[in-house]
Amino acid sequence: MEEKFKQEALDYHQYPQPGKLTITPTKRMATQRDLSLAYSPGVAAPCLEIQKDPSLANKYTARGNLVAVISNGTAVLGLGNIGPLAGKPVMEGKAVLFKKFAGIDVFDIEVDATDPDHFCSVVAALEPTFGGINLEDIKAPECFYIEKKLQSKMNIPVFHDDQHGTAIVVTAALVNALRIQNKKLEDVKLVTSGAGAAAMACVDLMVGLGLKVENVTLTDIDGVVWKGRNPDMPENMARYAKETNARKLSEVINGADIFLGLSAAGVLKPEYLEHMAEKPIILALANPDPEITPDEARKVRNDAILATGRSDYPNQVNNVLCFPFIFRGALDVGAKEINEAMQHAAVYALAKMATLEASEAVIAAYGGEAPSFGPEYILPKPFDPRLILEIAPAVAKAAMDSGVATQPIEDFQAYKDHLQEFVFRTSQVMQPVFESVRRSPDLKKIIFSEGENERVLRAIQTLVNDKLAKPFVIGNKERIQAKIKSLGLSLKVDEHVGVFEPRHDDPLLQSLEKPYKDLVEREGVPPSLASEQLYRRKSIMAAMLLREGHMDVALIGGYGQWFRHFKYLKNIIPKRPDVKDFHTISALIQSNVVFFVGDAHLHLEPSAEAIAELTLLAAETVSKFGLPPRAALLSYSSFGTGHSGSVEKMRAALALIKEKDPTLEIDGEMQGDAALSPMIRSRLVENSALTGNANLLIMPCLDSASIGLSLSRVVGDALQIGPITLGATKPVHILTESTSARGILNLAMIAIKQTL
């Protein structure tokens, strides 16, 4: 390890506070009543319910989402038997991976017990605390005995990740490599270098999926595993022992289709590769240095597919690709174990992930590249947010089908929607919108003005994959096709997405010319310029296609200033007859809090009448997200403490709103903390009409709205949905330059929901 990197790692673990974990309460503890509910006397109620029905522990405690990562420190990472205390940083690291990738809480437990039976007694006694046990960094052969004994004693999943996590990822890589090399698992010959816990788990899993025992040859530090080599050979090794006179790896590699290395650097010599079968698969997984490097192997066999355990080579085998999501699925159905069927399901779900087009998050995390399925991409990347959406449901279903689930899932679509919240924070507010669109019998036509924008194309890929809409774009067909290819998307122009090329000889676009000229001739735009604008400004063309009924929904912009696109839009799409002007709101998702802010894009100094109109339109929109609107009119003062023109405006707006909609839950004027804290609000007034936290924050001017929105995004790490255009007769929204592919998809769903 380089000295600089070593110091960076030490600093990372020490600052700003030691370690990588903390414990955070999930319930409010701000008042005496909170304490009485959390502890004595309130805590007695769930205790007695659990005593009557132990399964209720998952309902009233964190047990159903709590995993123990347990080690005795006898085989830590690549460091060996360094003991439980020295291994604690690794166990903390495992814990944060569970939380990061699958939302699972973890206690890391380091047990000072090298005797297997003593270790098992300690771990088994912890069963009331946890929903699952992840054994980690325990040396072979004791790990086999420990896992088997704990599985027999405990009624929750016990999973040794070094064995089975490795096996699942390696086997998924093999499934895809065989597919590319056009070979079948039942036909291939496999040779190993290494016969330890991980290697044996890999081979056993592969055999469970179809690899023939007679086609497996094991080698380890003592050479070929042959019958009679050791009378005390472990049963799982003896199963594969061969009647052979061969004693070295070089003697058994001839004709092998697969090399599986979990041993030491440099074991597989380049000259050995010359004797392997055509189109070999080389899984050189020794860490930190593989049995052979890809560079060395390619000099001899350019027809080989290679995988290693390193991130600086293609096809990294990394356990984080599976273990968080296997536990997620197992916990969610209350599985009693993680059995072979669940592991098989994880293999195929993981293998499938590599065949999908790369997500925006993957490309951002890996330097802007868009990997596509092939010899150098047989496994997905660890930061692909869709891993949980594929693997966890597959594992949960396999647990149910194999009879080990104690809490079966009844509605798998609802379960997958719930898992979306681990992937996209926006899902918690967008879920009812997506559900509504999915239930619609007809696919709506949606036009995007910027068809060559990669974020737009990624959003369209999801629309097509999930059958949510019929997408159309404006742009050059050849450039769009090239962009789709470079992004690794599976979209097909004309089949999946329609393209309007801005050409004067297109009859449909020609039909838009006169209507557009009629709209803008009194706006200072002469006929010749109007015609030029129609074909030159994609936002204008998209809005006209919507206005004239050729499209159901439009999303315009994505490049350039938001307001410039709005200037074109307001001349084309009429306002609703019951409103005087357009407005916008944006949703902000911060941790588990969702609130809407208006208006950060239009109206520098809105009047009281404009504030009232914005609030009523915004409340109407909030309701469409399945949320009861609770509005707060914000100001620098609270309930009469100030008397400026701005304050008087917000008070006048409140009166107008109450007159027009007496049922709306609203209050003001108030400061932001009063809006978001009932306790602070109660200190100021006793009879506020607003209950709980406000979820609709109406700002007094453009400055405050824009500043508040940007600070929430940066300082508060809030995610934004929007801006959402209010007051238009047709569903149309304008994209900002910072709107992500997921944000574009969200706006598309909001627009489609407006048509239903």
Tab-separated table of C-alpha atoms in Angstrom, residues 94 133-138 143-151 157-173 196-206 209 236 262 317-324 326-327 337-347 350 391 395:
chain	number	residue	atom	x	y	z
A	94	LYS	CA	-19.340	-4.371	5.574
A	133	ILE	CA	-26.542	-13.345	10.403
A	134	ASN	CA	-23.741	-12.562	7.948
A	135	LEU	CA	-20.630	-14.555	8.854
A	136	GLU	CA	-17.457	-12.867	7.723
A	137	ASP	CA	-13.725	-13.534	7.572
A	138	ILE	CA	-13.646	-16.913	9.327
A	143	CYS	CA	-16.126	-21.842	8.518
A	144	PHE	CA	-17.883	-24.861	6.965
A	145	TYR	CA	-18.604	-26.392	10.351
A	146	ILE	CA	-19.656	-23.073	11.905
A	147	GLU	CA	-22.080	-22.180	9.139
A	148	LYS	CA	-23.678	-25.628	9.044
A	149	LYS	CA	-24.062	-25.807	12.833
A	150	LEU	CA	-25.542	-22.309	13.120
A	151	GLN	CA	-27.963	-22.997	10.264
A	157	PRO	CA	-30.775	-16.753	7.694
A	158	VAL	CA	-27.120	-17.560	8.377
A	159	PHE	CA	-24.982	-16.700	5.370
A	160	HIS	CA	-21.198	-16.945	5.027
A	161	ASP	CA	-20.569	-14.276	2.418
A	162	ASP	CA	-16.966	-15.282	1.734
A	163	GLN	CA	-18.346	-18.595	0.471
A	164	HIS	CA	-21.765	-17.973	-0.994
A	165	GLY	CA	-21.561	-14.287	-1.890
A	166	THR	CA	-18.425	-14.974	-3.876
A	167	ALA	CA	-20.023	-18.038	-5.457
A	168	ILE	CA	-23.113	-16.139	-6.593
A	169	VAL	CA	-21.163	-13.329	-8.261
A	170	VAL	CA	-18.635	-15.696	-9.866
A	171	THR	CA	-21.391	-17.962	-11.179
A	172	ALA	CA	-23.330	-14.995	-12.574
A	173	ALA	CA	-20.162	-13.945	-14.403
A	196	GLY	CA	-10.762	-23.315	-0.022
A	197	ALA	CA	-14.111	-22.082	1.230
A	198	ALA	CA	-14.819	-19.663	-1.622
A	199	ALA	CA	-13.613	-21.987	-4.377
A	200	MET	CA	-15.650	-24.942	-3.104
A	201	ALA	CA	-18.764	-22.789	-2.752
A	202	CYS	CA	-18.315	-21.609	-6.362
A	203	VAL	CA	-17.935	-25.132	-7.703
A	204	ASP	CA	-20.879	-26.454	-5.669
A	205	LEU	CA	-23.128	-23.676	-6.918
A	206	MET	CA	-22.086	-24.224	-10.519
A	209	LEU	CA	-26.926	-25.197	-11.887
A	236	ASN	CA	-16.974	-31.387	-0.126
A	262	LEU	CA	-9.001	-18.355	-5.868
A	317	VAL	CA	-16.009	-9.843	-9.200
A	318	ASN	CA	-17.209	-7.968	-6.121
A	319	ASN	CA	-19.431	-9.452	-3.410
A	320	VAL	CA	-21.214	-6.140	-2.923
A	321	LEU	CA	-23.062	-6.997	-6.138
A	322	CYS	CA	-25.168	-9.519	-4.253
A	323	PHE	CA	-25.017	-9.813	-0.466
A	324	PRO	CA	-26.993	-6.623	0.444
A	326	ILE	CA	-29.945	-11.207	-0.976
A	327	PHE	CA	-30.455	-10.170	2.636
A	337	GLU	CA	-32.663	-19.455	5.744
A	338	ILE	CA	-30.929	-18.516	2.508
A	339	ASN	CA	-31.229	-21.772	0.623
A	340	GLU	CA	-29.959	-23.067	-2.703
A	341	ALA	CA	-33.054	-21.927	-4.596
A	342	MET	CA	-32.572	-18.360	-3.359
A	343	GLN	CA	-28.906	-18.426	-4.383
A	344	HIS	CA	-29.823	-19.717	-7.849
A	345	ALA	CA	-32.376	-16.919	-8.215
A	346	ALA	CA	-29.721	-14.364	-7.240
A	347	VAL	CA	-27.307	-15.738	-9.849
A	350	LEU	CA	-27.452	-10.659	-11.293
A	391	ILE	CA	-32.113	-9.359	-7.018
A	395	VAL	CA	-34.636	-13.897	-3.827
